[in-house]
Amino acid sequence: MADQEGSSPVTPPSLSPPPVELSKVQVQPYHHPAAGVGAIIHSTSMALSQLGPIRSVSMALKINQIEGFDCPSCAWTEAGQDRRETFEFCENGVKAVAAEATKRRVAPEFFRKWSVADLRARNDHWLEDQGRLTHPMHLAPGADHFAPISWEDAFALLGRELKALGSPHDAVFYTSGRTSNEAAFLYQLFARLLGTNNLPDCSNMCHESTSFGLQEQIGVGKGMVTLDDFELADAIFMIGHNPGTNHPRMLTTLANASKRGCRIVAVNPLRERGLERFAHPQHPMDMLHGGTAIAEMFLSVKIGGDVALLKGIMKEVFEAERRNPGQVIDLPFIRDHASGYDEFAAELDATSWDDVVASSGIDRETIRKAAEIYITSDRVIACWGMGVTQHRWGVANVQSIMNLLLLRGNIGRPGAGACPVRGHSNVQGDRTMGIFERPAAAFLDRLGQVFGFEPPREPGYSVVEAIKAMHEGKVGVFFAMGGNFPVASPDTDYTAEAMSRCRLTAYVATKLNRGHLTTGRESLILPCLGRTEIDEQAAGPQFVTVEDSMSIIHASHGVLKPGSPMLRSEPWIVAQLAKAALGASSTVDWDELVGDYDRIRERIAQTIPGFHDFNVRVRRPGGFMLINPAGERRFVTTTGKARFMTHPIPADARTPGRLLLATIRSHDQFNTTIYGFDDRYRGVYDARRVVFLNARDVARLGLVDRQVVDLIGEHRGESRVAPRFAVVAHDIPEGCAAAYYPETNPLIACDDVDPHSLTPSSKSVVVRIVPTTHPAESAAAV
Ligand SMILES: Nc1nc2c(c(=O)[nH]1)N[C@H]1C(S)=C(S)[C@@H](COP(=O)(O)OP(=O)(O)OC[C@H]3O[C@@H](n4cnc5c(=O)[nH]c(N)nc54)[C@H](O)[C@@H]3O)O[C@H]1N2
Ligand SMILES: Nc1nc2c(c(=O)[nH]1)N[C@H]1C(S)=C(S)[C@@H](COP(=O)(O)OP(=O)(O)OC[C@H]3O[C@@H](n4cnc5c(=O)[nH]c(N)nc54)[C@H](O)[C@@H]3O)O[C@H]1N2
Ligand SMILES: [Mo]
């Protein structure tokens, strides 16, 4: 075995994945356009190996089609009905669907063979690759192996443990963003009937800085642009995201914009291939001609340098306005619709160019050119992702982007606006449904009226608050609706220890993951239907609904036979959980709701603004779009206007010799699900434990390419280690480093967060890099 930490049965267990062999890491720079032929080869071989030929083709014809299922991978919107293609998916969508629709099974015999300790010693890829969970499983106190349990007994156990809690606040209900609107709505209703707002979700680690920042600034925590706007924009700024890997279908949108002359600027410390060139894998002519150029300008900002860079661009906007008064800044918009402008402008004037250039790492002339694109473009869209949100200054980043848009009134008119690119396919919908630890009073008022109860008002725990509470022994029951909480969370070993202090942990899941092996005193794994599968309830087959990144609500119909007769739907599981925990005290008829999801949608329509006639409108092809008031220049903020927010350039937390590490995704993973060990566009093969460094830093630190090093995270005088990474010289600014998540999560302190959004700072971890002190491991782990 590679690493022995995980295989010992002592508590607390180490959750770090075992380091795999490094000697075979290969680096081969990739010079082709993103997608193209490679995408076809990779997606086809993955689908065939997991599904066989017939299931592969029938599945491919149903992804993202009106009568099919919503791709469970990313949240990028589908084209309108008239523009939809026969195959509306990408390489990584196929990987996600093939992983769910696989013919492989993890049945009770599997758990008889493998103890929890043995499973912990396997790597994440191996765990995922074993197949679909088929049966509810139970780990009794003190047991080494999970054993089968009936659904009835599983809910009886959950009911007993929840009723035995001193307070409802001693329970935590986590959600990952694949959960449908229907399941999410029931789940939050149940938690609040029980009496708690402890509803942390993956958003807390993802776009929370966006939700918090935009809510404060423009009154709604979502973007407002649509695909139509992408057809009208004169310029698109793409800041801190990697669509070639994480939202491949977005490349079609961007390539079309680029072809008609829209100017695209990318802001990213890494020269990501998908930001440079794209060839549509389903259009042979496109591939023959070498694809389409995406970004005409690439700003290789330093990690954490975005506030400074945006300030630089805005300083140029001010300069241009001084040269051409009344021509550049949209003063009428600002007068009528914005507040805080004078203070903002004064602070911007006082910011020195030296600080802007030093902190962003971009020279003044380059900033001037980027500003010129912004100024000469009538309609501008800004897109962003995790490179913006996951910092101690994540909210400052988001609000600085919005400041830039506001300066020229780039909001609430065609072809302009904000486009935060969401991650999980229904993460935005889950929040709309009330999965939130700090719900608005108006939402709770309405929920209480519709269901005849007084919802709890005190804020619940976000992800990092939940981990701390568990660590302090305050949490008796931890329940997860999907996801991989302990592995996706920061501070891996601290989180594992926190989980081990719960009385009961329970995970609703489709596939086995390392998180399920991080148990409390007792634990449950509850296997559920995936989005691709037929969901049969009392009233017949059901569909569910999701909300994409552009606030479009649409239906998703499962089409495949369920992976096992024991699988249950997420809404059904919530209904049984609620009955077991609330018993006769519940005023809700859970069986009626879950027997026919139209009943759930009726309650959603009564509770949540924008969902009137939900059942009718969602049956129309393509669904319907939620109105975003900010997109109509109605700003429901404390000033009643869009607010310019003033933010200083963040201080550099590095002491000499330290680097800022961004933890990123490879092309062969979906979050903690590891499909393989290659990262094609970055040219790395057969390894995940690599750290990308600038060649000058490699030399300065006295290292050589491919040398094995330990990464040491430093935060407030504490240090944390992630051992054995191979150094790979890469096109990245000096002082910066990048390595994959979740291998690097042990480095991130739980309290290293943005103070407003509480988002872990996973893109700016202060690290020291030292030659390894850990012994070489054998190759057995893979
Ligand atoms: N195939 C696949 N698809 C996915 C996912 C997946 O894991 N695999 N995950 C889904 C989820 S949940 C999410 S949230 C999205 C994530 O999608 P992205 O937002 O693209 O996420 P990341 O890969 O974490 O990192 C984004 C980029 O930020 C850049 N970056 C790092 N630090 C900085 C910085 O300081 N400034 C700037 N400007 N850029 C920086 C990195 O170089 C990287 O290119 O994708 C979703 N889609
Ligand atoms: N260091 C670092 N940490 C990060 C990030 C980072 O960039 N760097 N990114 C953060 C981000 S953006 C996010 S969103 C989180 C992700 O955190 P999570 O959402 O908690 O994690 P995932 O890896 O997406 O969860 C995958 C698991 O979900 C389960 N699953 C899949 N489909 C279904 C389904 O249909 N139903 C149910 N019930 N279960 C299902 C499977 O068991 C699978 O193993 O991680 C965060 N953590
Ligand atoms: Mo995410």
PDB file of N, CA, C and O and ligand atoms in Angstrom, residues 73-74 92 206 239-242 245-247 267-270 272 301-306 385-387 390-391 423-424 662-665 669-671 682 763, ligand 1:
ATOM      1  N   SER A  73     -23.333  17.251 -15.024  1.00  0.00           N
ATOM      2  CA  SER A  73     -22.004  17.830 -14.849  1.00  0.00           C
ATOM      3  C   SER A  73     -22.129  19.304 -14.486  1.00  0.00           C
ATOM      4  O   SER A  73     -22.485  19.620 -13.361  1.00  0.00           O
ATOM      5  N   CYS A  74     -21.918  20.234 -15.387  1.00  0.00           N
ATOM      6  CA  CYS A  74     -21.868  21.637 -14.970  1.00  0.00           C
ATOM      7  C   CYS A  74     -23.219  22.323 -15.141  1.00  0.00           C
ATOM      8  O   CYS A  74     -24.188  21.733 -15.597  1.00  0.00           O
ATOM      9  N   ASN A  92     -16.698  16.153 -20.900  1.00  0.00           N
ATOM     10  CA  ASN A  92     -16.784  15.951 -19.459  1.00  0.00           C
ATOM     11  C   ASN A  92     -18.197  15.633 -19.000  1.00  0.00           C
ATOM     12  O   ASN A  92     -18.387  14.974 -17.979  1.00  0.00           O
ATOM     13  N   CYS A 206     -17.837  27.588  -2.814  1.00  0.00           N
ATOM     14  CA  CYS A 206     -17.828  27.745  -4.272  1.00  0.00           C
ATOM     15  C   CYS A 206     -18.118  29.204  -4.643  1.00  0.00           C
ATOM     16  O   CYS A 206     -17.238  30.041  -4.596  1.00  0.00           O
ATOM     17  N   ILE A 239     -12.800  35.971 -16.235  1.00  0.00           N
ATOM     18  CA  ILE A 239     -11.871  36.156 -15.126  1.00  0.00           C
ATOM     19  C   ILE A 239     -11.879  34.937 -14.205  1.00  0.00           C
ATOM     20  O   ILE A 239     -12.915  34.558 -13.656  1.00  0.00           O
ATOM     21  N   GLY A 240     -10.722  34.287 -14.069  1.00  0.00           N
ATOM     22  CA  GLY A 240     -10.582  33.217 -13.081  1.00  0.00           C
ATOM     23  C   GLY A 240     -11.490  32.032 -13.289  1.00  0.00           C
ATOM     24  O   GLY A 240     -12.078  31.543 -12.323  1.00  0.00           O
ATOM     25  N   HIS A 241     -11.615  31.573 -14.525  1.00  0.00           N
ATOM     26  CA  HIS A 241     -12.278  30.291 -14.709  1.00  0.00           C
ATOM     27  C   HIS A 241     -11.716  29.595 -15.941  1.00  0.00           C
ATOM     28  O   HIS A 241     -11.074  30.197 -16.780  1.00  0.00           O
ATOM     29  N   ASN A 242     -11.982  28.311 -16.022  1.00  0.00           N
ATOM     30  CA  ASN A 242     -11.329  27.465 -17.008  1.00  0.00           C
ATOM     31  C   ASN A 242     -12.388  26.679 -17.765  1.00  0.00           C
ATOM     32  O   ASN A 242     -12.567  25.480 -17.541  1.00  0.00           O
ATOM     33  N   THR A 245     -12.188  22.994 -19.507  1.00  0.00           N
ATOM     34  CA  THR A 245     -12.323  21.798 -18.686  1.00  0.00           C
ATOM     35  C   THR A 245     -13.654  21.787 -17.930  1.00  0.00           C
ATOM     36  O   THR A 245     -14.333  20.777 -17.880  1.00  0.00           O
ATOM     37  N   ASN A 246     -14.034  22.916 -17.367  1.00  0.00           N
ATOM     38  CA  ASN A 246     -15.135  22.900 -16.394  1.00  0.00           C
ATOM     39  C   ASN A 246     -16.508  23.269 -16.963  1.00  0.00           C
ATOM     40  O   ASN A 246     -17.524  22.931 -16.350  1.00  0.00           O
ATOM     41  N   HIS A 247     -16.535  23.964 -18.080  1.00  0.00           N
ATOM     42  CA  HIS A 247     -17.809  24.291 -18.733  1.00  0.00           C
ATOM     43  C   HIS A 247     -17.616  24.206 -20.236  1.00  0.00           C
ATOM     44  O   HIS A 247     -17.786  25.198 -20.957  1.00  0.00           O
ATOM     45  N   VAL A 267      -8.426  36.641 -18.046  1.00  0.00           N
ATOM     46  CA  VAL A 267      -7.609  37.031 -16.898  1.00  0.00           C
ATOM     47  C   VAL A 267      -7.372  35.773 -16.077  1.00  0.00           C
ATOM     48  O   VAL A 267      -8.293  35.239 -15.455  1.00  0.00           O
ATOM     49  N   ASN A 268      -6.137  35.267 -16.113  1.00  0.00           N
ATOM     50  CA  ASN A 268      -5.886  33.992 -15.449  1.00  0.00           C
ATOM     51  C   ASN A 268      -4.383  33.815 -15.277  1.00  0.00           C
ATOM     52  O   ASN A 268      -3.628  34.050 -16.219  1.00  0.00           O
ATOM     53  N   PRO A 269      -3.939  33.386 -14.116  1.00  0.00           N
ATOM     54  CA  PRO A 269      -2.490  33.173 -13.945  1.00  0.00           C
ATOM     55  C   PRO A 269      -1.964  32.047 -14.828  1.00  0.00           C
ATOM     56  O   PRO A 269      -0.792  32.037 -15.180  1.00  0.00           O
ATOM     57  N   LEU A 270      -2.848  31.104 -15.184  1.00  0.00           N
ATOM     58  CA  LEU A 270      -2.427  30.009 -16.068  1.00  0.00           C
ATOM     59  C   LEU A 270      -2.960  30.275 -17.467  1.00  0.00           C
ATOM     60  O   LEU A 270      -4.101  30.687 -17.633  1.00  0.00           O
ATOM     61  N   GLU A 272      -4.659  28.873 -19.779  1.00  0.00           N
ATOM     62  CA  GLU A 272      -5.484  27.686 -19.978  1.00  0.00           C
ATOM     63  C   GLU A 272      -5.816  27.538 -21.463  1.00  0.00           C
ATOM     64  O   GLU A 272      -6.220  28.504 -22.120  1.00  0.00           O
ATOM     65  N   VAL A 301      -2.409  37.394 -14.775  1.00  0.00           N
ATOM     66  CA  VAL A 301      -2.414  38.091 -13.485  1.00  0.00           C
ATOM     67  C   VAL A 301      -1.754  37.202 -12.431  1.00  0.00           C
ATOM     68  O   VAL A 301      -1.793  35.973 -12.544  1.00  0.00           O
ATOM     69  N   LYS A 302      -1.157  37.810 -11.430  1.00  0.00           N
ATOM     70  CA  LYS A 302      -0.658  37.005 -10.306  1.00  0.00           C
ATOM     71  C   LYS A 302      -1.842  36.468  -9.532  1.00  0.00           C
ATOM     72  O   LYS A 302      -2.898  37.118  -9.466  1.00  0.00           O
ATOM     73  N   ILE A 303      -1.685  35.331  -8.905  1.00  0.00           N
ATOM     74  CA  ILE A 303      -2.754  34.821  -8.040  1.00  0.00           C
ATOM     75  C   ILE A 303      -3.074  35.906  -7.011  1.00  0.00           C
ATOM     76  O   ILE A 303      -2.168  36.490  -6.407  1.00  0.00           O
ATOM     77  N   GLY A 304      -4.346  36.210  -6.871  1.00  0.00           N
ATOM     78  CA  GLY A 304      -4.744  37.233  -5.898  1.00  0.00           C
ATOM     79  C   GLY A 304      -4.594  38.649  -6.411  1.00  0.00           C
ATOM     80  O   GLY A 304      -4.862  39.608  -5.678  1.00  0.00           O
ATOM     81  N   GLY A 305      -4.214  38.827  -7.689  1.00  0.00           N
ATOM     82  CA  GLY A 305      -3.960  40.175  -8.196  1.00  0.00           C
ATOM     83  C   GLY A 305      -5.153  40.830  -8.877  1.00  0.00           C
ATOM     84  O   GLY A 305      -5.018  41.904  -9.479  1.00  0.00           O
ATOM     85  N   ASP A 306      -6.326  40.224  -8.787  1.00  0.00           N
ATOM     86  CA  ASP A 306      -7.469  40.724  -9.564  1.00  0.00           C
ATOM     87  C   ASP A 306      -7.992  42.080  -9.101  1.00  0.00           C
ATOM     88  O   ASP A 306      -8.359  42.907  -9.932  1.00  0.00           O
ATOM     89  N   GLY A 385     -15.269  32.692 -12.262  1.00  0.00           N
ATOM     90  CA  GLY A 385     -15.396  31.412 -11.570  1.00  0.00           C
ATOM     91  C   GLY A 385     -14.578  31.403 -10.291  1.00  0.00           C
ATOM     92  O   GLY A 385     -14.394  32.442  -9.633  1.00  0.00           O
ATOM     93  N   MET A 386     -14.051  30.231  -9.990  1.00  0.00           N
ATOM     94  CA  MET A 386     -13.429  30.008  -8.681  1.00  0.00           C
ATOM     95  C   MET A 386     -12.142  30.800  -8.467  1.00  0.00           C
ATOM     96  O   MET A 386     -11.744  31.028  -7.336  1.00  0.00           O
ATOM     97  N   GLY A 387     -11.476  31.202  -9.579  1.00  0.00           N
ATOM     98  CA  GLY A 387     -10.268  32.019  -9.420  1.00  0.00           C
ATOM     99  C   GLY A 387     -10.584  33.370  -8.812  1.00  0.00           C
ATOM    100  O   GLY A 387      -9.694  34.075  -8.321  1.00  0.00           O
ATOM    101  N   GLN A 390     -12.699  32.147  -4.523  1.00  0.00           N
ATOM    102  CA  GLN A 390     -12.089  31.362  -3.434  1.00  0.00           C
ATOM    103  C   GLN A 390     -10.819  32.029  -2.902  1.00  0.00           C
ATOM    104  O   GLN A 390      -9.715  31.487  -3.009  1.00  0.00           O
ATOM    105  N   HIS A 391     -10.988  33.214  -2.338  1.00  0.00           N
ATOM    106  CA  HIS A 391      -9.859  33.961  -1.762  1.00  0.00           C
ATOM    107  C   HIS A 391     -10.320  34.640  -0.477  1.00  0.00           C
ATOM    108  O   HIS A 391     -11.519  34.864  -0.302  1.00  0.00           O
ATOM    109  N   GLY A 423     -21.112  26.102 -10.753  1.00  0.00           N
ATOM    110  CA  GLY A 423     -20.461  24.815 -10.855  1.00  0.00           C
ATOM    111  C   GLY A 423     -21.428  23.680 -11.031  1.00  0.00           C
ATOM    112  O   GLY A 423     -21.783  23.304 -12.150  1.00  0.00           O
ATOM    113  N   HIS A 424     -21.907  23.129  -9.917  1.00  0.00           N
ATOM    114  CA  HIS A 424     -22.818  21.992  -9.956  1.00  0.00           C
ATOM    115  C   HIS A 424     -24.077  22.351 -10.729  1.00  0.00           C
ATOM    116  O   HIS A 424     -24.562  23.480 -10.685  1.00  0.00           O
ATOM    117  N   ALA A 662      -2.779  28.083  -5.790  1.00  0.00           N
ATOM    118  CA  ALA A 662      -4.189  27.920  -6.170  1.00  0.00           C
ATOM    119  C   ALA A 662      -4.453  26.425  -6.303  1.00  0.00           C
ATOM    120  O   ALA A 662      -3.702  25.716  -6.968  1.00  0.00           O
ATOM    121  N   THR A 663      -5.528  25.945  -5.686  1.00  0.00           N
ATOM    122  CA  THR A 663      -5.892  24.525  -5.818  1.00  0.00           C
ATOM    123  C   THR A 663      -6.960  24.435  -6.894  1.00  0.00           C
ATOM    124  O   THR A 663      -8.010  25.055  -6.792  1.00  0.00           O
ATOM    125  N   ILE A 664      -6.677  23.682  -7.953  1.00  0.00           N
ATOM    126  CA  ILE A 664      -7.491  23.724  -9.167  1.00  0.00           C
ATOM    127  C   ILE A 664      -7.944  22.327  -9.587  1.00  0.00           C
ATOM    128  O   ILE A 664      -7.563  21.333  -8.971  1.00  0.00           O
ATOM    129  N   ARG A 665      -8.741  22.269 -10.663  1.00  0.00           N
ATOM    130  CA  ARG A 665      -9.271  21.008 -11.185  1.00  0.00           C
ATOM    131  C   ARG A 665      -8.467  20.558 -12.400  1.00  0.00           C
ATOM    132  O   ARG A 665      -8.118  21.381 -13.250  1.00  0.00           O
ATOM    133  N   GLN A 669     -11.381  15.125 -13.783  1.00  0.00           N
ATOM    134  CA  GLN A 669     -12.065  15.010 -12.499  1.00  0.00           C
ATOM    135  C   GLN A 669     -13.355  15.807 -12.549  1.00  0.00           C
ATOM    136  O   GLN A 669     -13.498  16.728 -13.345  1.00  0.00           O
ATOM    137  N   PHE A 670     -14.315  15.414 -11.707  1.00  0.00           N
ATOM    138  CA  PHE A 670     -15.413  16.322 -11.392  1.00  0.00           C
ATOM    139  C   PHE A 670     -15.361  16.513  -9.886  1.00  0.00           C
ATOM    140  O   PHE A 670     -15.742  15.638  -9.119  1.00  0.00           O
ATOM    141  N   ASN A 671     -14.865  17.639  -9.466  1.00  0.00           N
ATOM    142  CA  ASN A 671     -14.638  17.897  -8.041  1.00  0.00           C
ATOM    143  C   ASN A 671     -13.876  16.737  -7.425  1.00  0.00           C
ATOM    144  O   ASN A 671     -12.800  16.404  -7.880  1.00  0.00           O
ATOM    145  N   ARG A 682      -3.192  20.718 -19.932  1.00  0.00           N
ATOM    146  CA  ARG A 682      -1.996  21.256 -19.277  1.00  0.00           C
ATOM    147  C   ARG A 682      -0.797  20.342 -19.520  1.00  0.00           C
ATOM    148  O   ARG A 682       0.283  20.569 -18.983  1.00  0.00           O
ATOM    149  N   LYS A 763      -7.875  29.293  -3.364  1.00  0.00           N
ATOM    150  CA  LYS A 763      -7.043  29.737  -4.481  1.00  0.00           C
ATOM    151  C   LYS A 763      -5.882  30.612  -4.014  1.00  0.00           C
ATOM    152  O   LYS A 763      -5.140  31.117  -4.850  1.00  0.00           O
TER     153      LYS A 763
HETATM  154  N1  LIG B   1     -15.210  18.648 -15.747  1.00  0.00           N
HETATM  155  C1  LIG B   1     -15.511  19.330 -14.668  1.00  0.00           C
HETATM  156  N2  LIG B   1     -16.468  20.271 -14.714  1.00  0.00           N
HETATM  157  C2  LIG B   1     -16.753  20.991 -13.607  1.00  0.00           C
HETATM  158  C3  LIG B   1     -16.140  20.718 -12.349  1.00  0.00           C
HETATM  159  C4  LIG B   1     -15.106  19.736 -12.334  1.00  0.00           C
HETATM  160  O1  LIG B   1     -14.459  19.504 -11.304  1.00  0.00           O
HETATM  161  N3  LIG B   1     -14.837  19.065 -13.507  1.00  0.00           N
HETATM  162  N4  LIG B   1     -16.526  21.379 -11.214  1.00  0.00           N
HETATM  163  C5  LIG B   1     -17.778  22.127 -11.260  1.00  0.00           C
HETATM  164  C6  LIG B   1     -17.812  23.101 -10.162  1.00  0.00           C
HETATM  165  S1  LIG B   1     -18.563  22.659  -8.682  1.00  0.00           S
HETATM  166  C7  LIG B   1     -17.362  24.360 -10.320  1.00  0.00           C
HETATM  167  S2  LIG B   1     -17.504  25.504  -9.066  1.00  0.00           S
HETATM  168  C8  LIG B   1     -16.814  24.827 -11.606  1.00  0.00           C
HETATM  169  C9  LIG B   1     -15.389  25.330 -11.391  1.00  0.00           C
HETATM  170  O2  LIG B   1     -14.863  25.840 -12.564  1.00  0.00           O
HETATM  171  P1  LIG B   1     -13.670  26.927 -12.509  1.00  0.00           P
HETATM  172  O3  LIG B   1     -14.187  28.180 -11.915  1.00  0.00           O
HETATM  173  O4  LIG B   1     -13.084  26.984 -13.867  1.00  0.00           O
HETATM  174  O5  LIG B   1     -12.679  26.253 -11.408  1.00  0.00           O
HETATM  175  P2  LIG B   1     -11.150  25.889 -11.113  1.00  0.00           P
HETATM  176  O6  LIG B   1     -10.610  24.836 -11.995  1.00  0.00           O
HETATM  177  O7  LIG B   1     -11.087  25.587  -9.665  1.00  0.00           O
HETATM  178  O8  LIG B   1     -10.285  27.204 -11.307  1.00  0.00           O
HETATM  179  C10 LIG B   1     -10.546  28.188 -12.154  1.00  0.00           C
HETATM  180  C11 LIG B   1      -9.370  28.967 -12.690  1.00  0.00           C
HETATM  181  O9  LIG B   1      -8.986  29.971 -11.759  1.00  0.00           O
HETATM  182  C12 LIG B   1      -7.671  30.312 -12.052  1.00  0.00           C
HETATM  183  N5  LIG B   1      -7.138  31.103 -10.916  1.00  0.00           N
HETATM  184  C13 LIG B   1      -6.552  30.661  -9.778  1.00  0.00           C
HETATM  185  N6  LIG B   1      -6.257  31.693  -8.974  1.00  0.00           N
HETATM  186  C14 LIG B   1      -6.652  32.827  -9.610  1.00  0.00           C
HETATM  187  C15 LIG B   1      -6.603  34.224  -9.292  1.00  0.00           C
HETATM  188  O10 LIG B   1      -6.150  34.651  -8.233  1.00  0.00           O
HETATM  189  N7  LIG B   1      -7.127  35.089 -10.224  1.00  0.00           N
HETATM  190  C16 LIG B   1      -7.646  34.659 -11.409  1.00  0.00           C
HETATM  191  N8  LIG B   1      -8.115  35.587 -12.263  1.00  0.00           N
HETATM  192  N9  LIG B   1      -7.679  33.357 -11.726  1.00  0.00           N
HETATM  193  C17 LIG B   1      -7.209  32.447 -10.844  1.00  0.00           C
HETATM  194  C18 LIG B   1      -7.010  28.971 -12.293  1.00  0.00           C
HETATM  195  O11 LIG B   1      -5.828  29.107 -13.047  1.00  0.00           O
HETATM  196  C19 LIG B   1      -8.108  28.214 -13.052  1.00  0.00           C
HETATM  197  O12 LIG B   1      -7.938  28.340 -14.440  1.00  0.00           O
HETATM  198  O13 LIG B   1     -16.774  23.807 -12.590  1.00  0.00           O
HETATM  199  C20 LIG B   1     -17.868  22.876 -12.580  1.00  0.00           C
HETATM  200  N10 LIG B   1     -17.672  22.001 -13.697  1.00  0.00           N
END
